[in-house]
Amino acid sequence: MKAPYKFLIGAVAVAGTVGVLMANGIKDTGTYFLTPSELAAKVQSDPSFHSVGVKMGARVVHGSIERDVGTQTITFQVTDGTQIYPVVYRGLAPDTFTDDVDVVVEGRLDPDGTFRATSLLAKCGSRYETVPEA
Amino acid sequence: MTILGQLALWMALLVGAWGTFVGFYGGLTRRYELIASARRATYVLCGLAMVASAGLLVAIFKHDFNVAYVASYTSRDLPTVYLLSAFYGGQSGSLLFWLLVLTIFAALAQWLTSRKYDHLLPYVAGVTSAVTLFFVATMLFAANPFARLAFTPADGQGLNPQLQNPGMVVHPPMLYLGYISITIPFAFAVAALLSRRLDTGWLHAIRKWTIVSWLFLSIGITLGMWWAYVELGWGGYWAWDPVENASFLPWLTMTAFLHSVMIQEKRGMLKKWNMVLISLSFFLSIFGTFITRSGIISSVHSFAQSSVGYYFLGGLIFLVIAVAWLLYTRLPMLESESHLESMVSREASFLFNNLILVGIAFSVLWGTMFPVISEIVRGSQVTVGPPFFNQVNIPLGLALLALTGIGPLIAWRKASVGNLRRQFAVPVVLGGIAAAVLTAIGMGHFYSILTISLAVFVTATTRSRPDWVICVSVGLTTNCPSTKPHSGSPSSQRMGSVL
């Protein structure tokens, strides 16, 4: 068999490997990224959704942050304007985490309606710009 | 001064349009006065960009808070060095900085390129002027750095505290230099296609540019990793964040390009592929700006949600169509001069290197865009995080590591058994010993063992190419004489001359 054909087989093998790795990667690690309202709709139509890990992007409700230094637990509320969820997070919050910032929390929504976050990212006001007024 | 800066931008709009026109038209008609005019247009654009930049810098340093940009990103108590970096700290300023660097590069390309390539230069001027025009128009119509407020605040809002870090002084300029300098090789590629002069001439003309832009990209990315590491909340040195990925994508395709041009120069193969790679690199650098500027994908570093992103998307779509059409019409001129002769050859190892790099780029692009793709296809956003990228890229990266050892030493065309034994027997044995020792002392992690063994293998292969190491560290573009005649074909000289 000629080398170009052999190479073609090799190329297909490489492409196939990349494809399989990607497909598996997405199956194993894909996470829903939802707003509070979307999350509410999901759990309403499918209660088993409570056990699925999700990411939720929302804004911290002004004045809702309570820090318990002893247990390093932070509780706060997030909202997208319609749906509000209380969030419990244990760990260190980023410097930029404060009232009214956009955060991304990753974790599960308990059946009691509390979001238990395992990670907390604050989108820094690093939007180096303010959002233009619509 | 801002009046002057504003004026300079409007003039740049006109000169950019003129330069684009005479560049392409002059290249087509070969009329001397048009070609000379295109060249002068790039110099004038460079001067205008400098005036505009000076205008903004003066406004920043004089604390002219009536200028919206100055009020948004600086304050009276901001240290001088951050006043300077505030120049590119915000959206419209960063566009102006981009414009400045681009026009300097464009002028340098006209000034420094050997007269041997005179048939390409008018088209190069046309492409760089067109890109300049795009940036000027985006600034003037969507993000004007000189826009004024209706009132004058007593003090500005200051630079975001997270940006007040030494990283801010060095990381963005380096990354920008890398991103923007890709424009020049891309412009030469388009010039070669337009002029139908598709010999290796254009590759020689861009050799240094390619190396320089790859180098700056690498430095910029590495500095960014260091900065993200020291900044709490940015997820460590590499978090596969969309913005990080955006800088990584053109780096991957540029790395592939650096390798595959060697195959074209040496063997006349991969001509179409190289055109695709360099165009892709340029597209990805524009695409990266689109991601960071549009806020389409949520990121920790998300910069801005503004209409500027859509200018970039529009520009990008136009570019892709134009280049694809151009490439299609030139396909018959890009036939290979030789064919792959054996799977055990340097050509084949470089081809696999390219495939893997592009495979990594594709998977990173896919993972980065997956929230958007899944939203379109399935109606809800699904994100993939670091586990996805690690799962996919660790095996690919390890294959690449192995090729790092194989590629530079294996013979061209077809490696003989003798060549293989001479070059690889010792490294393979040493790598094997490393794996055995690591397993024996109880290291259980498969990928770790494999990584360290491969690293030993690759290190061992360098024993027979001290000339290669010296060439890289000393003269990037000089032809190094091969100090070891046995180190396989004219390969070592080739590495030196290409690197």
XYZ file of C-alpha atoms in Angstrom:
633
model
C 0.000 0.000 0.000
C 1.246 3.455 -0.822
C 2.337 5.836 1.902
C -0.296 8.510 1.212
C -3.034 5.947 1.800
C -1.372 4.695 4.928
C -1.159 8.257 6.097
C -4.829 8.732 5.318
C -5.622 5.798 7.561
C -3.424 7.329 10.253
C -5.146 10.669 9.816
C -8.575 9.099 10.143
C -7.348 7.317 13.270
C -6.156 10.596 14.786
C -9.373 12.397 13.857
C -11.405 9.499 15.208
C -9.468 9.533 18.470
C -10.030 13.255 18.855
C -13.729 12.749 18.115
C -14.139 9.911 20.615
C -12.209 11.802 23.284
C -14.400 14.844 22.725
C -17.662 12.923 22.725
C -16.708 11.135 25.949
C -15.475 14.349 27.453
C -18.749 16.090 26.850
C -20.782 13.123 28.069
C -18.727 12.851 31.262
C -18.250 16.476 32.091
C -20.967 18.527 30.423
C -22.832 20.685 32.912
C -25.976 22.687 32.426
C -25.485 26.405 32.677
C -28.777 27.910 33.710
C -30.338 31.050 34.994
C -32.419 30.721 38.181
C -35.655 30.801 36.145
C -34.436 28.068 33.804
C -33.387 25.969 36.772
C -36.811 26.430 38.351
C -38.470 25.278 35.120
C -36.178 22.257 34.879
C -36.810 20.977 38.395
C -40.513 21.556 38.026
C -40.766 19.381 34.948
C -38.318 16.770 36.226
C -37.858 16.454 40.015
C -34.881 14.120 39.576
C -33.033 17.182 38.332
C -32.273 17.957 41.964
C -29.511 15.395 41.911
C -27.871 16.787 38.790
C -24.964 19.141 39.224
C -25.511 22.437 37.435
C -23.962 25.820 37.062
C -26.111 28.807 37.719
C -25.298 32.304 36.608
C -27.064 35.084 38.476
C -26.640 38.301 40.387
C -26.112 38.538 44.142
C -29.112 40.103 45.849
C -28.085 43.341 47.518
C -27.532 42.980 51.246
C -28.142 39.232 51.309
C -24.584 38.099 52.018
C -24.028 36.579 55.453
C -20.643 35.214 56.403
C -20.135 32.753 59.225
C -16.432 33.032 59.885
C -16.392 30.094 62.300
C -17.541 27.522 59.751
C -16.297 29.476 56.742
C -19.774 29.339 55.348
C -21.266 32.021 53.195
C -24.959 32.264 52.575
C -26.460 34.675 50.106
C -29.256 34.984 47.603
C -29.022 35.191 43.860
C -31.560 36.261 41.312
C -32.060 36.851 37.637
C -34.870 39.293 38.319
C -37.704 36.784 38.577
C -36.522 33.742 40.514
C -34.561 34.032 43.759
C -32.534 31.157 45.223
C -30.695 31.076 48.517
C -27.148 29.763 48.100
C -24.929 28.110 50.685
C -21.226 27.961 49.953
C -18.439 26.764 52.166
C -14.999 28.046 51.385
C -13.200 31.204 50.457
C -14.956 33.652 48.201
C -13.041 35.600 45.583
C -12.091 39.199 46.408
C -14.596 40.479 43.918
C -17.510 38.693 45.553
C -19.794 41.376 46.919
C -23.301 42.779 46.600
C -24.776 43.024 43.111
C -21.965 41.275 41.262
C -22.617 38.535 38.747
C -21.614 35.151 40.043
C -21.469 31.649 38.699
C -22.197 28.998 41.308
C -21.746 25.328 40.648
C -23.507 22.702 42.696
C -26.934 21.188 43.258
C -30.342 22.528 44.041
C -31.645 20.769 47.147
C -35.291 19.730 47.156
C -35.810 22.323 49.931
C -34.948 25.024 47.407
C -31.457 25.851 48.677
C -28.615 25.817 46.197
C -25.573 24.093 47.655
C -22.584 25.449 45.822
C -19.277 23.668 45.547
C -17.645 26.463 43.646
C -18.220 30.172 43.502
C -16.879 32.425 40.789
C -17.434 36.131 40.752
C -17.344 37.804 37.407
C -15.165 40.649 38.384
C -16.462 44.060 37.719
C -13.607 43.216 35.431
C -15.999 43.660 32.743
C -13.486 46.341 32.281
C -16.445 48.345 31.114
C -19.834 48.873 32.558
C -22.629 47.370 30.539
C -23.936 50.106 28.278
C -27.336 51.352 29.296
C -29.860 49.909 26.927
C -5.013 66.938 22.050
C -8.102 64.737 21.849
C -9.302 66.894 18.975
C -6.080 66.118 17.187
C -6.432 62.427 18.036
C -9.989 62.394 16.781
C -8.911 64.132 13.601
C -6.118 61.603 13.136
C -8.646 58.780 13.344
C -10.879 60.337 10.700
C -7.890 60.875 8.461
C -6.844 57.274 9.070
C -10.279 56.223 7.868
C -9.690 57.989 4.557
C -6.065 56.946 4.177
C -6.967 53.377 5.146
C -9.599 53.263 2.414
C -7.145 54.752 -0.074
C -4.361 52.354 0.949
C -6.682 49.383 0.568
C -7.708 50.506 -2.899
C -4.281 51.396 -4.301
C -2.702 48.375 -2.622
C -4.911 45.863 -4.411
C -5.357 47.859 -7.597
C -1.674 48.755 -7.800
C -0.727 45.124 -7.266
C -3.071 44.117 -10.054
C -1.989 46.730 -12.597
C 1.656 46.893 -11.503
C 1.528 50.666 -11.907
C 4.499 52.121 -10.152
C 2.891 55.278 -8.812
C 0.013 53.334 -7.276
C 2.350 50.867 -5.615
C 4.451 53.694 -4.207
C 1.295 55.354 -2.961
C 0.167 52.173 -1.205
C 3.495 51.955 0.538
C 3.329 55.578 1.639
C -0.231 55.021 2.866
C 1.012 52.419 5.376
C 3.602 54.893 6.673
C 1.011 57.643 6.940
C -1.375 55.302 8.757
C 1.387 54.506 11.219
C 1.969 58.219 11.822
C -1.749 58.867 12.278
C -2.095 56.010 14.754
C 0.810 57.464 16.721
C -0.846 60.885 16.806
C -4.142 59.361 17.947
C -2.372 57.323 20.638
C -0.454 60.360 21.810
C -3.769 62.211 21.993
C -5.247 59.605 24.312
C -2.095 59.310 26.426
C -1.920 63.074 26.921
C -5.575 63.095 27.972
C -4.869 60.291 30.446
C -1.773 61.915 31.910
C -3.374 65.354 32.121
C -6.375 63.820 33.891
C -8.813 65.217 31.379
C -11.846 63.567 32.986
C -14.153 65.157 30.476
C -13.039 62.375 28.152
C -15.267 59.406 28.991
C -12.454 56.893 28.609
C -10.132 58.779 30.953
C -12.890 59.131 33.552
C -13.775 55.426 33.335
C -10.316 53.918 33.687
C -8.087 56.339 35.543
C -8.100 58.511 38.611
C -5.824 61.132 40.104
C -4.210 58.743 42.551
C -3.462 56.031 39.997
C 0.293 55.308 39.819
C 2.003 56.399 36.618
C 2.659 52.905 35.357
C -1.038 52.068 35.575
C -1.942 55.328 33.916
C 0.134 54.057 31.044
C -1.537 50.652 31.055
C -4.964 52.291 31.288
C -4.263 53.146 27.658
C -5.180 49.571 26.755
C -7.155 48.742 29.915
C -10.536 49.535 28.466
C -12.299 48.573 25.303
C -11.849 51.570 23.048
C -8.320 52.190 24.276
C -7.388 48.598 23.571
C -8.696 48.999 20.028
C -6.533 52.087 19.631
C -3.565 50.177 21.001
C -4.304 47.403 18.529
C -4.411 49.953 15.736
C -1.088 51.432 16.824
C 0.699 48.080 16.900
C -0.887 46.954 13.645
C 0.154 50.065 11.736
C 3.697 49.865 13.130
C 3.946 46.259 11.990
C 2.455 47.125 8.597
C 4.976 49.924 8.111
C 7.838 47.697 9.225
C 6.721 45.000 6.798
C 6.923 47.499 3.929
C 10.165 48.984 5.138
C 12.127 45.874 6.090
C 11.011 43.348 3.493
C 13.605 42.681 0.842
C 12.953 44.177 -2.619
C 12.974 40.605 -3.881
C 9.362 40.451 -2.811
C 8.218 43.612 -4.549
C 5.557 41.644 -6.385
C 3.908 40.836 -3.029
C 4.262 44.103 -1.150
C 1.426 46.128 -2.758
C -1.054 43.385 -1.837
C 0.424 43.219 1.649
C -0.155 46.966 1.957
C -3.709 46.420 0.711
C -4.454 43.763 3.338
C -2.884 45.661 6.246
C -4.653 48.865 5.194
C -7.951 47.000 5.022
C -7.477 45.599 8.532
C -6.471 49.078 9.713
C -9.577 50.502 8.100
C -11.685 47.959 9.945
C -10.237 48.918 13.319
C -10.539 52.636 12.672
C -14.164 52.243 11.583
C -14.975 50.107 14.643
C -13.508 52.792 16.869
C -15.170 55.714 15.155
C -18.604 54.134 14.951
C -18.796 51.853 17.991
C -16.123 52.566 20.580
C -14.604 55.989 20.304
C -11.782 56.484 22.809
C -12.137 60.255 22.471
C -15.851 60.425 23.250
C -16.571 63.215 25.736
C -18.942 63.404 28.669
C -21.576 66.078 29.040
C -19.898 67.154 32.290
C -16.438 66.915 33.847
C -16.203 64.687 36.930
C -13.814 65.819 39.686
C -12.040 62.485 39.617
C -12.127 59.354 37.496
C -13.329 55.914 38.541
C -9.820 54.524 38.504
C -8.546 51.308 37.062
C -10.218 48.124 38.242
C -8.173 46.997 41.283
C -7.719 43.560 39.746
C -5.949 45.157 36.837
C -3.553 47.017 39.076
C -0.987 44.300 38.931
C 2.407 44.198 37.211
C 0.827 41.616 34.933
C -1.274 44.385 33.449
C 1.845 46.208 32.346
C 3.382 43.321 30.454
C 0.790 40.674 29.654
C -1.637 42.538 27.364
C 1.056 44.215 25.240
C 2.866 40.909 24.704
C -0.312 39.071 23.802
C -1.314 41.903 21.494
C 2.035 41.908 19.756
C 1.575 38.206 19.139
C -2.046 38.438 18.035
C -1.527 41.402 15.780
C 1.698 40.332 14.149
C -0.130 37.314 12.694
C -1.680 39.864 10.353
C 1.612 40.208 8.480
C 2.149 36.538 7.526
C -1.536 36.378 6.687
C -1.193 39.442 4.458
C 1.727 37.801 2.654
C -0.304 34.630 2.174
C -3.140 36.611 0.620
C -0.592 38.509 -1.473
C 0.875 35.248 -2.759
C -2.593 34.003 -3.673
C -3.564 37.241 -5.401
C -0.297 37.591 -7.304
C -0.323 33.902 -8.229
C 3.312 33.748 -7.165
C 2.939 30.659 -5.093
C 6.540 29.468 -4.930
C 8.246 29.418 -1.535
C 9.091 33.128 -1.881
C 6.339 34.304 0.395
C 7.345 31.737 2.991
C 10.883 33.118 3.064
C 9.508 36.625 3.347
C 7.473 35.822 6.445
C 9.861 33.503 8.250
C 10.932 36.067 10.814
C 7.420 37.431 11.238
C 6.061 34.000 11.982
C 8.727 33.286 14.570
C 8.297 36.697 16.180
C 4.550 36.448 16.421
C 4.714 32.912 17.775
C 7.254 34.075 20.342
C 5.177 37.029 21.519
C 2.049 34.896 21.707
C 3.923 32.359 23.818
C 5.324 35.026 26.132
C 1.932 36.722 26.388
C 0.123 33.499 27.243
C 2.733 32.502 29.803
C 2.603 35.913 31.481
C -1.168 35.638 31.538
C -0.896 32.271 33.265
C 1.376 33.766 35.899
C -0.975 36.688 36.437
C -4.054 34.464 36.663
C -2.161 32.366 39.190
C -1.483 35.257 41.560
C -4.955 36.752 41.167
C -7.475 35.198 43.530
C -10.581 34.058 41.721
C -9.130 33.634 38.246
C -8.883 29.916 38.655
C -5.132 29.302 38.788
C -2.599 29.402 36.032
C -4.788 27.695 33.471
C -8.516 27.265 33.939
C -9.572 26.655 30.318
C -11.548 29.810 30.554
C -12.940 31.019 27.206
C -10.679 34.035 27.219
C -7.636 31.903 27.897
C -8.691 29.487 25.194
C -9.114 32.371 22.781
C -5.429 33.156 23.103
C -4.466 29.498 22.943
C -6.280 28.764 19.657
C -4.143 30.904 17.317
C -1.056 29.723 19.200
C -1.916 26.133 18.301
C -2.449 26.813 14.626
C 0.655 29.013 14.493
C 2.664 26.202 16.041
C 1.324 23.829 13.409
C 2.162 26.374 10.712
C 5.727 26.803 11.971
C 6.225 23.093 11.472
C 4.434 22.562 8.208
C 6.205 25.418 6.393
C 9.372 23.377 6.820
C 7.784 20.588 4.829
C 6.752 22.993 2.091
C 10.174 24.640 1.886
C 11.974 21.334 1.841
C 9.676 19.104 -0.159
C 7.100 21.314 -1.862
C 4.240 19.592 -0.080
C 1.348 20.921 2.037
C 0.886 24.134 0.065
C -2.858 24.282 0.485
C -2.613 23.209 4.079
C -0.192 26.036 4.907
C -2.510 28.581 3.345
C -5.340 27.213 5.444
C -3.275 27.231 8.622
C -2.068 30.807 8.385
C -5.532 32.046 7.435
C -6.996 30.072 10.300
C -4.485 31.620 12.695
C -5.520 35.091 11.637
C -9.227 34.222 11.797
C -8.755 32.799 15.275
C -6.996 35.918 16.490
C -9.960 37.984 15.286
C -12.328 35.384 16.703
C -10.537 35.625 20.043
C -11.152 39.340 20.074
C -14.788 38.662 19.232
C -15.126 36.285 22.202
C -13.497 38.683 24.634
C -15.344 41.714 23.323
C -18.845 40.401 22.773
C -19.544 38.670 26.067
C -21.154 35.860 24.039
C -19.650 33.253 26.326
C -19.627 33.766 30.045
C -16.136 33.982 31.387
C -14.487 35.013 34.609
C -12.563 37.544 32.586
C -15.471 38.622 30.467
C -14.542 42.089 29.408
C -17.498 43.791 27.922
C -20.847 43.236 26.411
C -21.028 45.611 23.559
C -21.758 45.960 19.923
C -18.053 45.928 19.111
C -18.140 42.142 19.159
C -20.570 42.141 16.287
C -18.330 44.323 14.180
C -15.723 41.622 14.683
C -18.150 38.852 13.830
C -19.179 40.667 10.666
C -15.572 41.305 9.701
C -14.705 37.700 10.386
C -17.502 36.285 8.257
C -16.500 38.551 5.380
C -12.878 37.468 5.737
C -13.625 33.760 5.820
C -15.736 33.974 2.672
C -13.205 36.135 0.826
C -10.226 33.948 1.698
C -12.091 30.710 1.013
C -13.080 31.980 -2.424
C -9.553 33.177 -3.163
C -8.086 29.874 -2.093
C -10.604 27.950 -4.167
C -9.726 29.821 -7.344
C -6.021 29.180 -6.774
C -6.249 25.500 -5.875
C -4.757 24.209 -9.156
C -1.662 26.314 -8.494
C -1.116 24.742 -5.118
C -0.467 21.170 -6.174
C 2.210 19.274 -4.282
C 5.572 18.830 -5.967
C 6.233 15.559 -4.213
C 4.386 12.916 -2.295
C 4.705 11.239 0.989
C 7.026 8.283 0.475
C 6.904 6.538 3.796
C 5.082 6.603 7.078
C 8.454 6.417 8.803
C 9.803 9.773 7.690
C 10.108 13.308 8.871
C 7.273 14.385 6.583
C 4.938 11.882 8.177
C 5.937 12.819 11.715
C 5.356 16.494 10.937
C 2.018 15.685 9.353
C 0.933 13.926 12.508
C 2.230 16.823 14.581
C 0.012 19.103 12.487
C -2.995 16.850 12.763
C -2.684 16.658 16.522
C -2.194 20.397 16.941
C -5.219 21.115 14.787
C -7.129 18.377 16.624
C -6.338 20.090 19.921
C -7.356 23.436 18.442
C -10.632 21.959 17.226
C -11.452 20.351 20.567
C -10.623 23.566 22.436
C -12.763 25.570 20.034
C -15.590 23.084 20.353
C -15.403 23.060 24.144
C -15.265 26.834 24.270
C -18.221 27.255 21.957
C -20.203 24.367 23.416
C -22.499 26.557 25.525
C -23.493 28.413 22.352
C -23.715 25.273 20.225
C -25.796 23.383 22.792
C -28.089 26.346 23.257
C -28.767 26.406 19.521
C -29.152 22.640 19.161
C -30.788 21.631 22.429
C -32.252 24.831 23.736
C -30.326 24.957 26.990
C -26.751 25.881 27.667
C -24.440 23.057 28.574
C -20.943 24.024 29.616
C -17.858 21.886 29.720
C -15.167 22.780 32.171
C -11.533 21.949 32.757
C -12.251 18.189 33.079
C -13.367 18.096 29.431
C -10.292 19.885 28.166
C -7.969 17.815 30.312
C -9.589 14.544 29.366
C -9.262 15.313 25.666
C -5.953 17.086 25.608
C -3.762 15.013 27.906
C -3.553 12.038 25.498
C -3.123 14.370 22.514
C -0.481 16.385 24.334
C 1.448 13.229 25.185
C 1.411 12.107 21.557
C 2.734 15.534 20.658
C 5.466 15.195 23.266
C 6.573 11.919 21.707
C 6.665 13.546 18.264
C 8.780 16.374 19.698
C 11.498 13.790 20.151
C 10.933 11.971 16.872
C 10.352 14.794 14.397
C 13.690 16.622 14.409
C 15.797 13.460 14.140
C 14.005 11.106 11.816
C 15.207 11.194 8.210
C 13.383 12.877 5.347
C 11.578 10.791 2.740
C 12.079 7.374 4.278
C 13.962 6.536 7.423
C 16.251 3.527 7.185
C 16.472 1.005 9.964
C 19.999 2.318 10.540
C 18.754 5.863 10.976
C 16.125 4.768 13.424
C 18.544 2.675 15.443
C 21.205 5.371 15.521
C 18.843 8.104 16.605
C 16.311 6.417 18.792
C 17.755 3.238 20.339
C 19.298 5.013 23.326
C 16.392 7.414 23.980
C 13.829 4.612 23.793
C 15.833 2.487 26.221
C 16.300 5.419 28.611
C 12.590 6.244 28.438
C 11.785 2.605 29.098
C 14.129 2.541 32.089
C 12.485 5.681 33.459
C 9.063 4.052 33.165
C 10.307 0.885 34.864
C 11.956 2.798 37.714
C 8.891 4.966 38.295
C 6.644 1.926 38.390
C 9.066 0.130 40.713
C 9.157 2.956 43.232
C 5.395 2.894 43.312
C 4.245 5.787 41.202
C 0.762 4.652 40.309
C -0.530 7.376 38.070
C -0.405 6.204 34.469
C -0.288 9.626 32.814
C 2.443 10.820 35.162
C 4.643 7.827 34.391
C 4.050 8.252 30.680
C 4.764 11.990 30.800
C 8.039 11.608 32.679
C 9.196 8.686 30.499
C 8.424 10.641 27.339
C 10.230 13.647 28.748
C 13.278 11.436 29.355
C 12.963 10.101 25.806
C 12.784 13.571 24.280
C 15.640 14.890 26.407
C 17.758 11.932 25.372
C 17.148 12.618 21.682
C 18.713 16.062 22.037
C 22.088 14.468 22.762
C 22.799 14.149 19.060
C 21.751 17.635 18.101
C 23.631 20.200 20.165
C 23.763 22.228 16.967
C 19.992 22.401 17.000
C 19.867 23.808 20.507
C 22.554 26.332 19.682
C 20.774 27.392 16.531
C 17.596 28.068 18.411
C 19.272 30.038 21.147
C 21.734 31.990 19.039
C 20.708 32.848 15.531
C 17.075 32.342 14.891
C 17.303 32.827 11.188
C 20.872 32.054 10.303
C 21.907 28.862 8.671
C 23.709 26.858 11.243
C 26.311 24.445 9.993
C 25.658 20.932 11.098
C 28.249 20.082 13.669
C 27.486 16.409 13.631
C 27.566 14.944 10.178
C 25.787 11.811 11.307
C 22.784 13.575 12.708
C 20.749 12.615 9.739
C 20.544 14.299 6.335
C 20.648 18.075 5.979
C 17.994 18.071 8.653
C 19.887 19.937 11.301
C 20.776 22.715 8.920
C 17.191 22.842 7.924
C 15.977 23.200 11.469
C 18.415 26.018 11.962
C 17.457 27.867 8.879
C 13.768 27.553 9.450
C 13.864 28.283 13.107
